[in-house]
Short mmCIF file of C-alpha atoms and ligand atoms in Angstrom, two decimals:
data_model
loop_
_atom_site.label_atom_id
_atom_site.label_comp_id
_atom_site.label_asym_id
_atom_site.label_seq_id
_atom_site.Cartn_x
_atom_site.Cartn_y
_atom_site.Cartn_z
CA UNK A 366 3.99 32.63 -17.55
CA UNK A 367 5.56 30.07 -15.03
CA UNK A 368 5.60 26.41 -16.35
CA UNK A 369 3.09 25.49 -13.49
CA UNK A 370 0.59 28.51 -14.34
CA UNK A 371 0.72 26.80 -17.77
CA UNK A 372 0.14 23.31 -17.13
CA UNK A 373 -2.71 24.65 -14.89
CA UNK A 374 -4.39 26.74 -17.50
CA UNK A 375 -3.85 23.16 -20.09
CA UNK A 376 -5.22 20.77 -17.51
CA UNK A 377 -7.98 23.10 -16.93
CA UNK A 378 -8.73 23.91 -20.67
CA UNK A 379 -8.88 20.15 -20.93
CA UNK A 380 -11.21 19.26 -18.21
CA UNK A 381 -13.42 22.27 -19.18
CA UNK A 382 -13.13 20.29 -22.76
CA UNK A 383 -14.20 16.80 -21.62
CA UNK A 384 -15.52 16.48 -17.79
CA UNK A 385 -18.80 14.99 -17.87
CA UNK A 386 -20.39 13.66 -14.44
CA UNK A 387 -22.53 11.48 -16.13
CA UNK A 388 -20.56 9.63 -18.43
CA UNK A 389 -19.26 6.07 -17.46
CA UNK A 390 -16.75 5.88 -15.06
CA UNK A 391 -14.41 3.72 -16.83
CA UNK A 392 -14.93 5.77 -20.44
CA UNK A 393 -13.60 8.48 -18.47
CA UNK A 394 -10.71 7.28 -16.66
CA UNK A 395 -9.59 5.69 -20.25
CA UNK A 396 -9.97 9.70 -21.07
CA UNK A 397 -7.54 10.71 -18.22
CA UNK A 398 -5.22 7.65 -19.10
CA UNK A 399 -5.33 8.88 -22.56
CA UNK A 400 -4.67 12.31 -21.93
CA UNK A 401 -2.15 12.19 -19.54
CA UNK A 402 -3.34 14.26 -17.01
CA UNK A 403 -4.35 10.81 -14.63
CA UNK A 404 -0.42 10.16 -13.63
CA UNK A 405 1.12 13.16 -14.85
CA UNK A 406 4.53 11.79 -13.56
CA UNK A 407 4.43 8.77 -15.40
CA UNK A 408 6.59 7.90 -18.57
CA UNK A 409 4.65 9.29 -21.56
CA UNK A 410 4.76 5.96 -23.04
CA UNK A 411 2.44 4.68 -20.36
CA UNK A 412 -0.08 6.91 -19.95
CA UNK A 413 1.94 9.87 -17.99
CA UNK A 414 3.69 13.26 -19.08
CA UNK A 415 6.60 12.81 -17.46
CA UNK A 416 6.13 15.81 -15.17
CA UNK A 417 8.32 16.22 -12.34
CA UNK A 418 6.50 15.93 -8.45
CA UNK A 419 5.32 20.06 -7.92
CA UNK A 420 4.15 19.81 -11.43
CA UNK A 421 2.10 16.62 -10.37
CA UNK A 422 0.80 18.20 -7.70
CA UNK A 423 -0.90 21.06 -9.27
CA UNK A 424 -2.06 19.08 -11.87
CA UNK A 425 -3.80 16.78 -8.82
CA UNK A 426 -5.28 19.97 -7.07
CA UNK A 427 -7.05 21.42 -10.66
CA UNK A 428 -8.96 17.65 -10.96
CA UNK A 429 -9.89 18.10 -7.61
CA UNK A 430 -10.58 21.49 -7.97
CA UNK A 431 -13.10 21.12 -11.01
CA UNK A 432 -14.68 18.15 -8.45
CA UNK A 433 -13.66 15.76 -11.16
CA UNK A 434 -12.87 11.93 -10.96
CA UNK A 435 -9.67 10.72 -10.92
CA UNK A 436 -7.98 7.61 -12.22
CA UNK A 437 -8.43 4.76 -9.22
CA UNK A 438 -5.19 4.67 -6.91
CA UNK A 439 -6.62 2.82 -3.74
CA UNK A 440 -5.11 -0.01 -1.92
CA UNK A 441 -2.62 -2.35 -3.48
CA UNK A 442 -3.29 -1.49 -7.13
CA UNK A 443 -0.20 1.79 -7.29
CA UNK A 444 1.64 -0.81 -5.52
CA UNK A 445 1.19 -2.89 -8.52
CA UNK A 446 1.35 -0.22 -10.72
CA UNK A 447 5.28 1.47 -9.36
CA UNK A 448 6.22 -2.42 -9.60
CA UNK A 449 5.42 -3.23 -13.11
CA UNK A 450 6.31 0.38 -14.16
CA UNK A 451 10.49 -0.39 -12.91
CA UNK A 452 10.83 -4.19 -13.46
CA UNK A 453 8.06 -5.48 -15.88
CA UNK A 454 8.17 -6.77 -19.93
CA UNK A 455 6.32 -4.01 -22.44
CA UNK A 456 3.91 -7.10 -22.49
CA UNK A 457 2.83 -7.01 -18.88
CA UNK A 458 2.62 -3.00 -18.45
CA UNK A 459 0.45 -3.31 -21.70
CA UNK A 460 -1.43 -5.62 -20.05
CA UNK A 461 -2.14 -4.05 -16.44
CA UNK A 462 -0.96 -0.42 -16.02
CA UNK A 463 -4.28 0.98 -18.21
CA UNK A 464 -6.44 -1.22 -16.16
CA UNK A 465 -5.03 -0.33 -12.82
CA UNK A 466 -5.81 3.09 -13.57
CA UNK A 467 -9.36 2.43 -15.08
CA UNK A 468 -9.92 0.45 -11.76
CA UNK A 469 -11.43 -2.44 -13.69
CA UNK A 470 -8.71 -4.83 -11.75
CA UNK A 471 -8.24 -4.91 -8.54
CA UNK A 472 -4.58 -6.45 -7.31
CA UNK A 473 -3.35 -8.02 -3.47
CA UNK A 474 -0.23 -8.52 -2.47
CA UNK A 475 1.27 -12.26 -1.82
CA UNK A 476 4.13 -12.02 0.01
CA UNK A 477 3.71 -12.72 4.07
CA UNK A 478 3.57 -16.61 4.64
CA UNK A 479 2.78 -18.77 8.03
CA UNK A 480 6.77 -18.98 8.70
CA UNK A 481 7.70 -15.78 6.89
CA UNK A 482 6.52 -12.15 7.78
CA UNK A 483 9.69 -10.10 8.81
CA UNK A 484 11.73 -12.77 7.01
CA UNK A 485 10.24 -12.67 3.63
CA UNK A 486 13.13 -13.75 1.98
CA UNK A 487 12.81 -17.42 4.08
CA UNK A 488 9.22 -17.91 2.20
CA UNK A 489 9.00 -21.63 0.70
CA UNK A 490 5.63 -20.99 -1.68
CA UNK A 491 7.25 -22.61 -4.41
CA UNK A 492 6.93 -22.29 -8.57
CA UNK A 493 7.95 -24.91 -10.93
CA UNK A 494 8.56 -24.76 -14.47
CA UNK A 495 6.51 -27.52 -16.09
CA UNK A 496 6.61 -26.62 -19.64
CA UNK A 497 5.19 -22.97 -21.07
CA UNK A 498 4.34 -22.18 -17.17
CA UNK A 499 4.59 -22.24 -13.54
CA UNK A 500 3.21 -24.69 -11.30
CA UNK A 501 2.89 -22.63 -8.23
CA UNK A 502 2.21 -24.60 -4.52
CA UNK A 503 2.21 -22.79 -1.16
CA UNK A 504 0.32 -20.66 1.43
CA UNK A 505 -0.10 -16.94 1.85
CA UNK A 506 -1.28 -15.25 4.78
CA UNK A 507 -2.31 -11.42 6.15
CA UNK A 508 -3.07 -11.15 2.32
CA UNK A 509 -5.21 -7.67 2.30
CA UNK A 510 -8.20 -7.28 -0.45
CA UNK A 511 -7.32 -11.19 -1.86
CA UNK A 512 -11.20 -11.98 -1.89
CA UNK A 513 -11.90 -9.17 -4.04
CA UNK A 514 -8.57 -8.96 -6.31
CA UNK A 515 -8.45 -10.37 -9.77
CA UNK A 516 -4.48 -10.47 -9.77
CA UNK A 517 -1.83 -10.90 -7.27
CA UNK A 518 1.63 -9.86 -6.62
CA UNK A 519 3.01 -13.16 -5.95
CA UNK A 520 6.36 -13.53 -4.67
CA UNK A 521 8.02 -17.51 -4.77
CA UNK A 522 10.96 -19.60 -4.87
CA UNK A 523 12.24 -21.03 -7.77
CA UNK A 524 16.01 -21.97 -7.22
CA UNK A 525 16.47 -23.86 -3.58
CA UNK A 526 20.60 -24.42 -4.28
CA UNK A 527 21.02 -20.83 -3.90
CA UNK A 528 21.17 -18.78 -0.96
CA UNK A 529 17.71 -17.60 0.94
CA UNK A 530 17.64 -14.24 -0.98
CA UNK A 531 18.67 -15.26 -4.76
CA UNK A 532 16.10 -17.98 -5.58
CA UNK A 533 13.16 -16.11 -5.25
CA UNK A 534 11.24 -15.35 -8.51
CA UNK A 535 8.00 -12.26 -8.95
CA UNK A 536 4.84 -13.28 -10.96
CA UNK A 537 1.60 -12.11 -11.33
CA UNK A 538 -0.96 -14.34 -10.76
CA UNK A 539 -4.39 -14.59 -11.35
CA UNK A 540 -6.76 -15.20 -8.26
CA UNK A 541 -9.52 -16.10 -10.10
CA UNK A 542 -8.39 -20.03 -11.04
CA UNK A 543 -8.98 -23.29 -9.80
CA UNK A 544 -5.82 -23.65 -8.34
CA UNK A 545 -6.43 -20.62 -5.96
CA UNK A 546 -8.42 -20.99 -2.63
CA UNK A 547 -8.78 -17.51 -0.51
CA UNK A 548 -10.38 -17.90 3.25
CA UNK A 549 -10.90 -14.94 4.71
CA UNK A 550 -9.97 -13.83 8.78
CA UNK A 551 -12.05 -11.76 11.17
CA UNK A 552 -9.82 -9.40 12.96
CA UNK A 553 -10.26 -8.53 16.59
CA UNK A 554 -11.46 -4.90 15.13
CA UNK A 555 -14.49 -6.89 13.68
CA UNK A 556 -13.34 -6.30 10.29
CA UNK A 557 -12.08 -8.67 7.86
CA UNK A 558 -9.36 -7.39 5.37
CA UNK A 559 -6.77 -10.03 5.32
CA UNK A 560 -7.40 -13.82 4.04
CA UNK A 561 -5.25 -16.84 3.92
CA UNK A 562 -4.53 -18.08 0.38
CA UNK A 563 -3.74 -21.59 -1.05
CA UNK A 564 -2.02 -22.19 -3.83
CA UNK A 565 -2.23 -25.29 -4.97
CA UNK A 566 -1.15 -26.53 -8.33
CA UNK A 567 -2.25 -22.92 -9.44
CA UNK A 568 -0.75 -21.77 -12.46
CA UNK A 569 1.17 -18.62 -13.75
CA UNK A 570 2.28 -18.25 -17.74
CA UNK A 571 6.26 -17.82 -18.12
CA UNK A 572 5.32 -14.20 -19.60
CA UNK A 573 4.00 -13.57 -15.98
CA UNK A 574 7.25 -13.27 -14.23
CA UNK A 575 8.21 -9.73 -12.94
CA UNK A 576 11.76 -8.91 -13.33
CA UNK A 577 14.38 -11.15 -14.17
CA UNK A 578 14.36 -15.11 -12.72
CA UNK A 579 15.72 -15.42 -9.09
CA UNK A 580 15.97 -11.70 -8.88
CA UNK A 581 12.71 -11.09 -7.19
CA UNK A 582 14.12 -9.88 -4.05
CA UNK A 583 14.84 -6.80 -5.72
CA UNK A 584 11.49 -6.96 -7.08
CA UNK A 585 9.77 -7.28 -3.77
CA UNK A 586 12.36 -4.47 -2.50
CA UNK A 587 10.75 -1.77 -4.98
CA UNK A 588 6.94 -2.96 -3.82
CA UNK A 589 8.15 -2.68 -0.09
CA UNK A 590 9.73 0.68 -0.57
CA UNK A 591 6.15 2.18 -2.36
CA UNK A 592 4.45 0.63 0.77
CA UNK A 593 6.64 2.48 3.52
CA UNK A 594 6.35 5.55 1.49
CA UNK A 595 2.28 4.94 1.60
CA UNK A 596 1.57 4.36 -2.05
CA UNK A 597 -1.11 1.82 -0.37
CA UNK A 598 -4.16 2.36 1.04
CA UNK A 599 -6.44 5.74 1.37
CA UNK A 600 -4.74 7.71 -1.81
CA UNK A 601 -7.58 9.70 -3.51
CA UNK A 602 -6.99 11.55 -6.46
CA UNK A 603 -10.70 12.56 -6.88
CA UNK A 604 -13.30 14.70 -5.41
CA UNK A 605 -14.36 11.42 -4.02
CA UNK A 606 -17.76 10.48 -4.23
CA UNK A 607 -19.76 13.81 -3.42
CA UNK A 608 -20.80 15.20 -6.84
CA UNK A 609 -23.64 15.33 -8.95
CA UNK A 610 -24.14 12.74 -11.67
CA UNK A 611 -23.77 9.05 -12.35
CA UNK A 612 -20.29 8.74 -12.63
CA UNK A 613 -20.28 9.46 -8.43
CA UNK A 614 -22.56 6.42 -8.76
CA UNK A 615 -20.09 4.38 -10.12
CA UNK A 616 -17.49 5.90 -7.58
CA UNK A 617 -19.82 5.14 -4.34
CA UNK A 618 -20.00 1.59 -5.75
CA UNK A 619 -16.50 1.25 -6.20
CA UNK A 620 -15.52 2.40 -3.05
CA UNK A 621 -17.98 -0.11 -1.23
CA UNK A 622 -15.67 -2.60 -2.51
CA UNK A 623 -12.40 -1.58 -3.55
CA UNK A 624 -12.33 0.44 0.00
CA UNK A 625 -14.50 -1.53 2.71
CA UNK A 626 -10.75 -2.93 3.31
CA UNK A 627 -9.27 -0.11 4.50
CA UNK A 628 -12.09 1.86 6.47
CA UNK A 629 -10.43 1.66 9.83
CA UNK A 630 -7.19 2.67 8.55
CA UNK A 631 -7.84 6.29 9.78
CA UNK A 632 -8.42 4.65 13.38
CA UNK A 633 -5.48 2.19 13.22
CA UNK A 634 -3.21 5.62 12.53
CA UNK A 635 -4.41 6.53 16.19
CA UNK A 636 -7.26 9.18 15.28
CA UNK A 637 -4.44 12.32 16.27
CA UNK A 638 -6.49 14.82 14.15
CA UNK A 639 -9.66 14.22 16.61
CA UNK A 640 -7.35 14.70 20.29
CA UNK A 641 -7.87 18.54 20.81
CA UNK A 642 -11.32 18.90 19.40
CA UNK A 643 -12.54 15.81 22.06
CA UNK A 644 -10.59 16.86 24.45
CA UNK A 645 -12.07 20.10 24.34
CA UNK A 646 -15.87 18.79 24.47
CA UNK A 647 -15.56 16.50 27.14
CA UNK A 648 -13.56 19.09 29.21
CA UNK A 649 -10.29 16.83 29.73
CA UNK A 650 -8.52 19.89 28.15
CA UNK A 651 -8.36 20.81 31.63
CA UNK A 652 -6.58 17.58 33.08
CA UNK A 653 -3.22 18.71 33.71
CA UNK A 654 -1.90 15.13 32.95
CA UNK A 655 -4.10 14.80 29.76
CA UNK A 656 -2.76 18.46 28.44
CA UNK A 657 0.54 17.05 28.91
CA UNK A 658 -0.06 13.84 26.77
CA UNK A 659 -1.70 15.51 24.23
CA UNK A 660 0.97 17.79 23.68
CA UNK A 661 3.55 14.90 23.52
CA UNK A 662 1.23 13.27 20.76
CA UNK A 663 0.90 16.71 19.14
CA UNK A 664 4.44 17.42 18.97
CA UNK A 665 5.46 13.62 17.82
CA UNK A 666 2.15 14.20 15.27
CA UNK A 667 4.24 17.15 13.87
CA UNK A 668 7.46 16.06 13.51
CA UNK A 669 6.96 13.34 11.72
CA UNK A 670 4.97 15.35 9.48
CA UNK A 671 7.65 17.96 8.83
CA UNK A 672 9.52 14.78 8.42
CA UNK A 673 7.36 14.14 5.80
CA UNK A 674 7.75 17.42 3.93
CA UNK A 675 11.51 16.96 3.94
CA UNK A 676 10.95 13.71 2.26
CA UNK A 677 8.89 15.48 -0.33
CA UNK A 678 10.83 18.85 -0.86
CA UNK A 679 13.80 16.62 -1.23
CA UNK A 680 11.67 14.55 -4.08
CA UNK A 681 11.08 17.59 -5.66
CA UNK A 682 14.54 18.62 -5.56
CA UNK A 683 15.63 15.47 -7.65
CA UNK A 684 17.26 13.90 -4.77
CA UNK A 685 17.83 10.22 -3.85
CA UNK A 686 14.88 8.98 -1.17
CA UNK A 687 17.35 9.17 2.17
CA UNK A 688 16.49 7.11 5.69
CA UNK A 689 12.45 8.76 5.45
CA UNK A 690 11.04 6.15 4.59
CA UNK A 691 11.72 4.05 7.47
CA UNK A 692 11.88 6.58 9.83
CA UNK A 693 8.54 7.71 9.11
CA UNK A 694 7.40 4.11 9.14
CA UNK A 695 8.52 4.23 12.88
CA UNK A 696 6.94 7.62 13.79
CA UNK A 697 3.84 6.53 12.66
CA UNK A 698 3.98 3.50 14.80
CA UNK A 699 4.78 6.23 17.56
CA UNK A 700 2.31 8.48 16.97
CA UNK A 701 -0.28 5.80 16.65
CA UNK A 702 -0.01 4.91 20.05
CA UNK A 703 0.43 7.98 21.65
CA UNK A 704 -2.28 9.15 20.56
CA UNK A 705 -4.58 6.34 21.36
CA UNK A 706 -3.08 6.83 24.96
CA UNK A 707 -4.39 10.16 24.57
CA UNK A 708 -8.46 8.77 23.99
CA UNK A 709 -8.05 6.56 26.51
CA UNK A 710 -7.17 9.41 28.86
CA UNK A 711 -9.74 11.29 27.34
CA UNK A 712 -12.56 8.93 27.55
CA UNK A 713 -11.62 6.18 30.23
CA UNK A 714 -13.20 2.87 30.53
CA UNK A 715 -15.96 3.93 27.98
CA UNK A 716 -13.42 3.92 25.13
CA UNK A 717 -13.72 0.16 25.88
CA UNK A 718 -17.60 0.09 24.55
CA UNK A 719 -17.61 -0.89 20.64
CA UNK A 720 -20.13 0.66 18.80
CA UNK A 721 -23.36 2.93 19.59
CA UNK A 722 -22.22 2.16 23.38
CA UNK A 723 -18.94 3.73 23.12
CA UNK A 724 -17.51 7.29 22.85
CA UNK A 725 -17.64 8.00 18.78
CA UNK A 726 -20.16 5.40 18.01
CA UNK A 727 -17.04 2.73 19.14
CA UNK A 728 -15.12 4.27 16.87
CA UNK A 729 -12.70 5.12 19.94
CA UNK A 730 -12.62 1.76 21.13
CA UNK A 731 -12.14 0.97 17.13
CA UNK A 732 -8.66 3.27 17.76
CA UNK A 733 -7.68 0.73 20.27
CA UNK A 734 -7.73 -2.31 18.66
CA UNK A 735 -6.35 -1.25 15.23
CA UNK A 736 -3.38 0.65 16.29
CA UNK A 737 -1.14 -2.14 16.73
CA UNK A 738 -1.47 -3.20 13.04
CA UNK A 739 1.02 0.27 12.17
CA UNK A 740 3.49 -1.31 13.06
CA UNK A 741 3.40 -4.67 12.26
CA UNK A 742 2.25 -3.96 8.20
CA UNK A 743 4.86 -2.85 6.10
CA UNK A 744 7.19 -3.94 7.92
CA UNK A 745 6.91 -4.40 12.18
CA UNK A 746 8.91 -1.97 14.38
CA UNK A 747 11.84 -4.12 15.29
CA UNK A 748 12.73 -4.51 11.12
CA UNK A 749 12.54 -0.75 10.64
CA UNK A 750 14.99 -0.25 13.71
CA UNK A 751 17.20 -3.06 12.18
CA UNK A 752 17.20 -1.05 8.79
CA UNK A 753 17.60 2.21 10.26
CA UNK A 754 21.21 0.81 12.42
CA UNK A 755 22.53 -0.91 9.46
CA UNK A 756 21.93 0.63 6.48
CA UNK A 757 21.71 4.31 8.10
CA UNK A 758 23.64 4.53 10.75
CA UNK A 759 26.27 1.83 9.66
CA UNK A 760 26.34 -0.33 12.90
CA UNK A 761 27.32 -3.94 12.71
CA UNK A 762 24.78 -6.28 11.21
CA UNK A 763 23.10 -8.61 13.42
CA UNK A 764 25.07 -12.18 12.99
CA UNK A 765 23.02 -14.41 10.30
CA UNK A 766 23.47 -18.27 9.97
CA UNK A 767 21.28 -18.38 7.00
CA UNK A 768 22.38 -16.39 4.59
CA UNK A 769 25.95 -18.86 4.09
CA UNK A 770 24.40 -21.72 2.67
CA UNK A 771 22.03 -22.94 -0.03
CA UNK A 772 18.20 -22.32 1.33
CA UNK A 773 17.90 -25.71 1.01
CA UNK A 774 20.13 -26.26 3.92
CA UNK A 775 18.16 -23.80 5.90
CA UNK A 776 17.04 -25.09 9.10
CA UNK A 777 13.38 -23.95 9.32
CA UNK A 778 9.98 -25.53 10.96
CA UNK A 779 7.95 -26.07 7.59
CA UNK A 780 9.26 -28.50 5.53
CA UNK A 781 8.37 -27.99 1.59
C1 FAD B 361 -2.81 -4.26 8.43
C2 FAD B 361 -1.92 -5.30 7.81
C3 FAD B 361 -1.99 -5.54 6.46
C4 FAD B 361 -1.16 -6.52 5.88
N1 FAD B 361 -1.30 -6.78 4.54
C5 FAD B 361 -0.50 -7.71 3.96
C6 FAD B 361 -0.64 -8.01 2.57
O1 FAD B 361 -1.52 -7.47 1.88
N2 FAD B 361 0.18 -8.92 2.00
C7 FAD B 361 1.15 -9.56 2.73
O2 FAD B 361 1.90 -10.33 2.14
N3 FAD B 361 1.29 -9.33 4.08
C8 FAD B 361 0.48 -8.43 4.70
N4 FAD B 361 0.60 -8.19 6.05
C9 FAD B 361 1.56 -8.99 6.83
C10 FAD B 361 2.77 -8.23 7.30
O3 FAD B 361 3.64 -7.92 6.24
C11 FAD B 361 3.46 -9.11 8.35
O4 FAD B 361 2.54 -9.26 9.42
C12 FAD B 361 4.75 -8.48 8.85
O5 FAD B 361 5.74 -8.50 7.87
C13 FAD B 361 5.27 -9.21 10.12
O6 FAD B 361 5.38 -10.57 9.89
P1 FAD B 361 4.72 -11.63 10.88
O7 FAD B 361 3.31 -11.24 11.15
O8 FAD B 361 4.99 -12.99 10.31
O9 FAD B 361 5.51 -11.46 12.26
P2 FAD B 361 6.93 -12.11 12.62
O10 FAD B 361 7.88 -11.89 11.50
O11 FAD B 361 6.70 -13.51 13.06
O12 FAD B 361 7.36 -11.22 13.83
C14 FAD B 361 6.94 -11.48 15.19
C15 FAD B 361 7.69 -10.52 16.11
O13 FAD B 361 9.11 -10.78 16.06
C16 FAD B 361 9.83 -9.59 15.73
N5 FAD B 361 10.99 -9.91 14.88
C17 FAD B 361 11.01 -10.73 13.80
N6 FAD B 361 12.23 -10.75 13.24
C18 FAD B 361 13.01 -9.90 13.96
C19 FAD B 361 14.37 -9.47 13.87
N7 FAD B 361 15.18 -9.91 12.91
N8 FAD B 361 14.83 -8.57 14.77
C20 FAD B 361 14.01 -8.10 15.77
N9 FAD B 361 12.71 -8.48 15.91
C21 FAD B 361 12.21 -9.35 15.01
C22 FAD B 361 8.83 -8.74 14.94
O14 FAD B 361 9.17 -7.36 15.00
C23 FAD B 361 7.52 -9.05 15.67
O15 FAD B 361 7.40 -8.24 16.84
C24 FAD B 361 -0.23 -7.26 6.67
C25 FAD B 361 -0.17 -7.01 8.05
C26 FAD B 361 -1.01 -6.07 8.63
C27 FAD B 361 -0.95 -5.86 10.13
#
């Protein structure tokens, strides 16, 4: 028998063994953390087997075959979870990495600041040592699921005699305290997934730090890379919420929550999956210049999936990650707006009405106001393009004048 017939025929023994719909939710994802079977690719120290990407992936489709539950992977908590799993103390992944999976913590990511989006590393949140812990002070912005997280991936600075990128220090930080204030923003999409947070006098235990001190960039580098390769947002490793029993209960309720964040995601990624089938219905199919667009969008759509198999076959070859991640970043900028061109050709001025007026119940005009957040998050456009000429294609770096001196010396607009 082939070693992925037999990790089937084990993962399905098992679940035959201990699936129950109605038990708790969190009992059972303790079961799958136990067991293995819930991150299959993890270390078997932390609640994996250490199986390699295929063998993952037919462990994922017998859980979702059997309509079972799986351990909770949505938004920023796997993001969390790759981070503390390469750069945090035993301590810390004790800590988190069974909770992350349970889904009884929810995480948010503070990194993008009034002054410092594309240039991260310029950030001036700052953390002082006073004593057995940090005195962080500083302001966060575009920070998605804050008002719901209990932790956050925070990143600071900590040495200001040092050059922009080697005085920056990663904690985790608890959202919950005084010290913390989180206002949340109304986008122009009507929904409100990012908040501005304060930091003021807040305070973060010395056993908090993530990776070494002043090394955070790297730190930050391993979170960033997880996000461009989509370890955010929509993952499900479950049936979902469509079973029988309570535990779908649970699920529904989490999702209310843990999701209502990310429910126009699908329509900020430009809707390409709905272009033919509307297309089709409303009889544009046979608008010469709308064919044409929608085969543009189609092809781009394609490619950059295919792009996206590479990036996996090579995975499961063992290989290095190569330029994908980027590059995909970009395409899915690209295929974003294409194919929101594509509704608007389809549906004209109406995919301006929001709601039950518009095409979709608005969800059309919903396409049209969320696209441009691809390629902002993560990373905007322009920074992709600059990674993609210098690290991949070797061209000459842009010319800095802030990378020679200590940060301190830095001339920037917010004073600290
Ligand atoms: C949906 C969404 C979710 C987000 N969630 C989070 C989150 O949870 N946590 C978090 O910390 N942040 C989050 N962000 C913020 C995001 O990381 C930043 O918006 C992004 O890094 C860009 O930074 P900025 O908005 O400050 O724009 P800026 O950096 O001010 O950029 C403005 C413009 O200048 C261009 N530009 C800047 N520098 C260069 C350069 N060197 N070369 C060429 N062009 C350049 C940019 O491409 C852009 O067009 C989120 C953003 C979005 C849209």
């Amino acid at each position: 028998m082939s070693e992925e017939n037999s990790v089937r025929d084990e993962v399905r023994q098992w679940l035959s063994e201990n699936w129950d719909p109605d038990m708790p939710l969190v009992q059972w994802r303790n079961m799958l953390a136990d067991s293995g079977w819930g991150v299959p690719g993890w270390p078997k120290q932390w609640y994996g087997r250490n199986l390699p990407v295929a063998l993952v992936n037919a462990v994922q489709e017998e859980i979702l075959n059997a309509g079972a539950v799986g351990v909770a992977q949505s938004g920023v908590r796997m993001l969390a979870a790759a981070t503390l799993l390469e750069h945090a103390t035993d301590f810390l992944k004790q800590k988190f990495l069974r909770r992350i999976l349970t889904g009884e913590d929810n995480w948010c990511q503070l990194f993008s600041e009034p002054g410092s989006g594309s240039d991260l590393a310029g950030l001036t949140t700052r953390a002082d040592l006073q004593g057995d812990n940090w005195n962080i002070n500083g302001q966060k912005v575009w920070t998605t699921s804050a008002h719901h997280a209990q932790y956050g991936l925070l990143l600071t600075r900590t040495d200001w005699d040092v050059s922009k990128h080697q005085g920056l220090s990663y904690f985790v930080i608890e959202i919950g305290q005084v010290g913390v204030e989180v206002r949340p923003l109304r986008q122009m999409n009507g929904h409100a997934s990012f908040n501005e947070v304060f930091m003021t006098d807040a305070v973060v235990p010395k056993d908090m730090l993530v990776g070494k001190l002043n090394q955070g960039w790297a730190v930050a580098m391993t979170t960033l890379a997880n996000e461009r390769r989509g370890a955010d947002g929509l993952r499900q490793f479950s049936s979902g919420d469509a079973g029988e029993g309570s535990i779908f209960k649970e699920l529904e309720a989490e999702n209310k929550t843990a999701m209502e964040p990310y429910k126009w995601y699908p329509q900020r990624a430009g809707r390409a999956d709905w272009m033919l089938e509307r297309a089709k219905a409303t009889g544009a199919i046979e608008d010469p210049v709308a064919r044409q667009e929608i085969a543009r969008a189609l092809i781009l759509h394609k490619s950059s999936q295919w792009m996206a198999r590479r990036a996996r076959e090579a995975q499961l070859l063992g290989r290095p990650q190569g330029p994908e991640g980027s590059l995909g970043k970009l395409a899915s900028s690209n295929v974003a707006r294409a194919a929101a061109h594509v509704h608007t050709l389809i549906s004209g001025a109406d995919s301006m009405l929001s709601k039950e007026d518009g095409p979709v119940n608005g969800l059309i005009a919903e396409i049209l106001i969320s696209v441009p957040a691809v390629s902002i998050a993560g990373g905007t456009d322009e920074i992709q393009r600059n990674i993609i000429s210098e690290r991949v294609l070797g061209l000459p770096k842009e010319p800095r004048t802030d990378t020679d001196r200590p940060f301190r010396d830095v001339p920037r607009n917010i004073t600290s």
